[in-house]
XYZ file of C-alpha atoms in Angstrom:
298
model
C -4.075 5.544 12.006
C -4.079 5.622 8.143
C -0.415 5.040 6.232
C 0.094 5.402 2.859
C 0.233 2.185 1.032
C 3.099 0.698 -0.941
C 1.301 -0.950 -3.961
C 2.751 -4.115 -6.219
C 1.819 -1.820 -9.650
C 4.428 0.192 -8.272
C 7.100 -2.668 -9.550
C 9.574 -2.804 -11.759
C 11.233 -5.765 -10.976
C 14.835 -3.783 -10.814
C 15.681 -5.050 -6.846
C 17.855 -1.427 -6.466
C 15.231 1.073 -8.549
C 11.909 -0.848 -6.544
C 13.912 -1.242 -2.752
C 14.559 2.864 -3.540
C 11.231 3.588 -4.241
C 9.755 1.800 -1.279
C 11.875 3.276 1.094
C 11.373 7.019 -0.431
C 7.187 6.019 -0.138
C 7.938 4.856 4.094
C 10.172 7.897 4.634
C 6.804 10.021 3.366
C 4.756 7.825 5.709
C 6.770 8.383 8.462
C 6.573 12.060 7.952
C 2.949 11.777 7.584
C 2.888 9.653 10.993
C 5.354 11.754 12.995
C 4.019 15.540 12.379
C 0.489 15.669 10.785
C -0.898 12.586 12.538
C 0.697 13.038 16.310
C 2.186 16.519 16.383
C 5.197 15.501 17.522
C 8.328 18.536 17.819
C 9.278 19.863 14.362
C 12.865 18.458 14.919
C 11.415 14.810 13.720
C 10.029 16.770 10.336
C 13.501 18.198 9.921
C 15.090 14.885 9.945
C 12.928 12.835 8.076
C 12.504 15.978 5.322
C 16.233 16.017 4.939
C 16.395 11.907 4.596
C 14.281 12.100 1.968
C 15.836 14.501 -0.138
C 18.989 13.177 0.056
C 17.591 9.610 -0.625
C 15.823 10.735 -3.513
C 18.999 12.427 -4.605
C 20.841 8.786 -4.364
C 18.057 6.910 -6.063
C 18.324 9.700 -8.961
C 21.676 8.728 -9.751
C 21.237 5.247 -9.670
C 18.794 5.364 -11.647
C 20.722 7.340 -14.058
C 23.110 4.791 -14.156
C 21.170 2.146 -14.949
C 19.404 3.698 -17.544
C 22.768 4.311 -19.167
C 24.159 1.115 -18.528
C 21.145 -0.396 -20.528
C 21.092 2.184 -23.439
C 17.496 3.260 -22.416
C 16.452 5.784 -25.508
C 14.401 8.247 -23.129
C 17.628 8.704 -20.609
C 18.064 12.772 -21.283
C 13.804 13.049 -20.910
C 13.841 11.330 -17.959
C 17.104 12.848 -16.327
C 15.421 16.175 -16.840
C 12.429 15.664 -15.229
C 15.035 14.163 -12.083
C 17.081 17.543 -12.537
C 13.578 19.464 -12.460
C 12.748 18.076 -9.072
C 16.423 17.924 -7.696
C 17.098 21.914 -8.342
C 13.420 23.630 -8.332
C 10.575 21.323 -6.565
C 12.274 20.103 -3.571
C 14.743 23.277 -2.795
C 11.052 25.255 -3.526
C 9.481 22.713 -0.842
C 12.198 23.342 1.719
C 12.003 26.753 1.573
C 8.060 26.837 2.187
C 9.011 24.655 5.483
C 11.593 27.054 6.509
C 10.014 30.345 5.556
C 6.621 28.628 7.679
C 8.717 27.456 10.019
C 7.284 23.684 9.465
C 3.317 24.875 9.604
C 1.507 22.079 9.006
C 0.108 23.410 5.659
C 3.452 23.225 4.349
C 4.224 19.876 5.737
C 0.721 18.197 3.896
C 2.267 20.234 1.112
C 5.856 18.225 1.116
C 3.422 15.124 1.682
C 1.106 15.469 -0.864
C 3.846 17.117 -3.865
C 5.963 13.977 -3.384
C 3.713 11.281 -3.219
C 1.771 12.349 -6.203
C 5.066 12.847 -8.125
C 6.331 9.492 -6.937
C 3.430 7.840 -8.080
C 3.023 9.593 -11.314
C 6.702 9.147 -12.335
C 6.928 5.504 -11.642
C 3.850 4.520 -13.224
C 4.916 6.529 -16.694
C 8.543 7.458 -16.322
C 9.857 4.524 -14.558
C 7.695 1.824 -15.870
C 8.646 2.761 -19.799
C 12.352 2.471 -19.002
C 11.895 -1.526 -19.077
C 8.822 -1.244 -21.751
C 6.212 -0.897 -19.747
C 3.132 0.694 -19.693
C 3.737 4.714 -22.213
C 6.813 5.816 -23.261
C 6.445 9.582 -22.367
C 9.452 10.381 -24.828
C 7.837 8.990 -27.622
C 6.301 11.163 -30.106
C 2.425 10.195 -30.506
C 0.242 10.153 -33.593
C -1.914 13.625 -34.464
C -3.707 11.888 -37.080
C -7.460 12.569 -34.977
C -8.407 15.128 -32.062
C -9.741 11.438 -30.119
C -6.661 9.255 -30.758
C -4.470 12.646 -29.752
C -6.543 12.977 -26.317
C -6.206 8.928 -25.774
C -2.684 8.950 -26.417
C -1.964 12.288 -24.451
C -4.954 11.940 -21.604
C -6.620 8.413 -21.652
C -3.392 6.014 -21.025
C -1.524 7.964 -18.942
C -4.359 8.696 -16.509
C -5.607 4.894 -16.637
C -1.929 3.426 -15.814
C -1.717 6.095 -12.923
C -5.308 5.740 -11.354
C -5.544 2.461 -12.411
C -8.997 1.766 -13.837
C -10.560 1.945 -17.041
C -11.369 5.955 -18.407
C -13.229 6.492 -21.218
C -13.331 9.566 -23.787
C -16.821 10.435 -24.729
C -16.658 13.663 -26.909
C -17.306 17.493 -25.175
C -18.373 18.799 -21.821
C -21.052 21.267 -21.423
C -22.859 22.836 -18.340
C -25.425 20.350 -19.129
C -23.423 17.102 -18.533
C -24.078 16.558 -14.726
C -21.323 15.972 -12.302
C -22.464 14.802 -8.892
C -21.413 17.197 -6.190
C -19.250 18.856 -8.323
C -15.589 20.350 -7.499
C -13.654 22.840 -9.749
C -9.616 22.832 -9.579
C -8.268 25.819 -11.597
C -4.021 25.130 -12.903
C -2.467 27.990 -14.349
C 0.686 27.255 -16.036
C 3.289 29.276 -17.644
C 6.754 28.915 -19.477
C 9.561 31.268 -19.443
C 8.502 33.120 -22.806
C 5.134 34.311 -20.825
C 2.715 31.964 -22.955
C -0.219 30.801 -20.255
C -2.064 27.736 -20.179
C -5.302 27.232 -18.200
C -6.487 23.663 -16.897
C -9.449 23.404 -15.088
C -10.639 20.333 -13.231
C -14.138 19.412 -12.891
C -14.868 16.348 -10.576
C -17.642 15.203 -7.675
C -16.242 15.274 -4.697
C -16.246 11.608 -3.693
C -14.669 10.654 -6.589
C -11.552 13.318 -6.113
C -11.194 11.347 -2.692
C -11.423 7.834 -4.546
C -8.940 8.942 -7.236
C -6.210 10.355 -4.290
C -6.878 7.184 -2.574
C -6.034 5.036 -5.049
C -2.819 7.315 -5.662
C -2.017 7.024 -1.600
C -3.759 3.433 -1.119
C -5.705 5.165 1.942
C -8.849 6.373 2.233
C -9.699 10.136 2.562
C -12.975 11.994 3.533
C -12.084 15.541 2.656
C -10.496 17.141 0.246
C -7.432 18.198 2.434
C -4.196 19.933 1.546
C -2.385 16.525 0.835
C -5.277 15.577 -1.674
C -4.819 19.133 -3.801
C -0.922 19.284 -3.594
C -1.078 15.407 -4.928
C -3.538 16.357 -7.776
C -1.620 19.463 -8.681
C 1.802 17.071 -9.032
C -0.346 14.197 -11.292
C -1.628 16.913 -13.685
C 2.149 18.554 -14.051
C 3.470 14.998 -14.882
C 0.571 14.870 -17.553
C 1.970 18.208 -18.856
C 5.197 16.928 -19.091
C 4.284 13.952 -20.680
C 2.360 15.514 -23.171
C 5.159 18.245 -23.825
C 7.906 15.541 -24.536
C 5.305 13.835 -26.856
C 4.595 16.653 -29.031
C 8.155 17.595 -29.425
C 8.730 19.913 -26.675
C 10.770 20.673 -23.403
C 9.107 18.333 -20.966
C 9.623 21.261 -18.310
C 8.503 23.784 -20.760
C 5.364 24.653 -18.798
C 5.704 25.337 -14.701
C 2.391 24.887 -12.523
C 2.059 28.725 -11.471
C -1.333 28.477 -9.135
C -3.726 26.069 -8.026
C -6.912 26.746 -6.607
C -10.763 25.627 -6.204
C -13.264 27.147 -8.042
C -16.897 28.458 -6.797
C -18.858 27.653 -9.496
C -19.766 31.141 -10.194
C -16.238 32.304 -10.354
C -15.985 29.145 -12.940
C -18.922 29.978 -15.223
C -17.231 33.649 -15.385
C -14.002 32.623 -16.603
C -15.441 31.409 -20.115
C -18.431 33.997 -20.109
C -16.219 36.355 -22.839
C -15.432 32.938 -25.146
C -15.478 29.207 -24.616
C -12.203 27.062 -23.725
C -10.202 25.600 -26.745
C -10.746 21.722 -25.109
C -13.811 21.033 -23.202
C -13.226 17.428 -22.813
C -15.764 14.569 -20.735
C -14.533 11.054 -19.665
C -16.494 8.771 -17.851
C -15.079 6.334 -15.156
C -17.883 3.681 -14.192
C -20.904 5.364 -14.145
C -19.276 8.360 -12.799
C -17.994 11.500 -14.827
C -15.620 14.003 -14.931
C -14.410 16.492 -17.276
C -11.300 18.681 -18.195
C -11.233 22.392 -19.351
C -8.280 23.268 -21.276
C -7.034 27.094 -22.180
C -4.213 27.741 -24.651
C -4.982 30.653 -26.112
C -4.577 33.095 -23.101
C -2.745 36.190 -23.928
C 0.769 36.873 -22.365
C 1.107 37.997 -19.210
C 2.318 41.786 -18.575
């Protein structure tokens, strides 16, 4: 049986902040182990669902306090994004378990939201409190479209996935993508403006990227491996909000869903995206589709 993978990157070198974090990651695994993997009786889901939130609830406010007790300048960023995932993502996550009573859909979903958000928020969040790696709540320099899209794209995704990404200039239907797979995000904030991210990315190297977020392998593109993508790209968006001045919860993941490619090629038949944006990992490609410009919703 596969287990997701505690990885050294995930360090800080804080003994109270890095013990905190491993144990939220086994209390995941465990999870994982007890209710997707053997089917065991919801009551173990329950248990181990309610551990972890009040855990993670703990480690928040230690945290907290050591960020204080050091002075760290990105404290009220970085208790917001806690407060965003204490009051709305996990009470949203229990009630999908409840209201499902435990199906396993919305168990891979609990897996899959928390590990991507663990993973995402200690590599940038956590990591910049002792100067490591970005500092999310730093403003970064507009002064070109390619050193905004490094700054805003580039680092963050390299220090989460962990290997070298490269900007190369914009996507077209032309550029070929092996075995391609398209992930529609539709985001929203609370004055009705919309936001539209698409995802394009061969298969095999979705799996490799989850994998290296989970330190397991996959072979399909499950549940886990979309709920985990979905959490990576809102920490991006929250990144890049609190860079460019803005609430770093100012826009909320509405829907996620994969594309046919016919239903893709019809969303930008009427007008092209704003960003059509193609990085290369390896000899390997993939390539973002970014929407600003959508009217209000009714």
């Amino acid at each position: 049986m596969q287990q997701i993978q505690w990885q050294d990157r995930f360090n800080l070198g804080v003994e109270i902040i890095d013990q905190a974090h491993h144990r939220l990651f086994f209390i995941v695994q465990k999870i994982m182990e007890l209710y997707v993997e053997r089917h065991e009786n919801k009551f173990a889901c329950v248990e181990g669902i309610k551990y972890f939130k009040a855990y993670a609830l703990k480690h928040f406010a230690e945290e907290e306090a050591y960020m204080r007790r050091i002075g760290y300048p990105g404290y009220l960023v970085h208790k917001k994004i806690h407060d965003r995932m204490k009051w709305e993502t996990l009470p949203e996550l229990e009630r999908l378990l409840y209201a499902s009573d435990f199906s396993t859909e919305a168990v891979q979903r609990f897996i899959g939201v928390c590990t991507g958000w663990l993973s995402g928020h200690i590599i940038i969040e956590d990591h910049a409190i002792l100067g490591g790696g970005i500092r999310p709540w730093e403003p970064v320099e507009l002064d070109s479209e390619r050193s905004t899209i490094h700054s805003l794209l580039v680092l963050p995704l390299q220090e989460i996935f962990n290997c070298r990404i490269q900007y190369v200039g914009r996507f077209s239907v032309k550029d070929a993508i092996y075995h391609e797979q398209f992930y529609e995000l539709c985001y929203r904030t609370r004055a009705g403006e919309r936001l539209r991210v698409v995802l394009v990315m061969g298969k095999q190297m979705l799996l490799r990227a989850a994998g290296l977020l989970f330190g397991m392998d996959f072979y399909e593109v499950n549940d886990i491996v979309c709920f985990a993508v979905q959490e990576i790209a809102q920490n991006l968006m929250q990144r890049a909000a609190s860079a460019l001045g803005r609430q770093p919860d100012e826009y909320q993941l509405k829907e996620g869903r994969f594309l046919a490619q016919a239903a893709f090629s019809a969303l930008f038949q009427e007008r092209s995206p704003e960003y059509s944006l193609l990085f290369h990992v390896g000899q390997e490609s993939f390539a973002l589709c970014i929407d600003q410009a959508l009217p209000p919703a009714a």
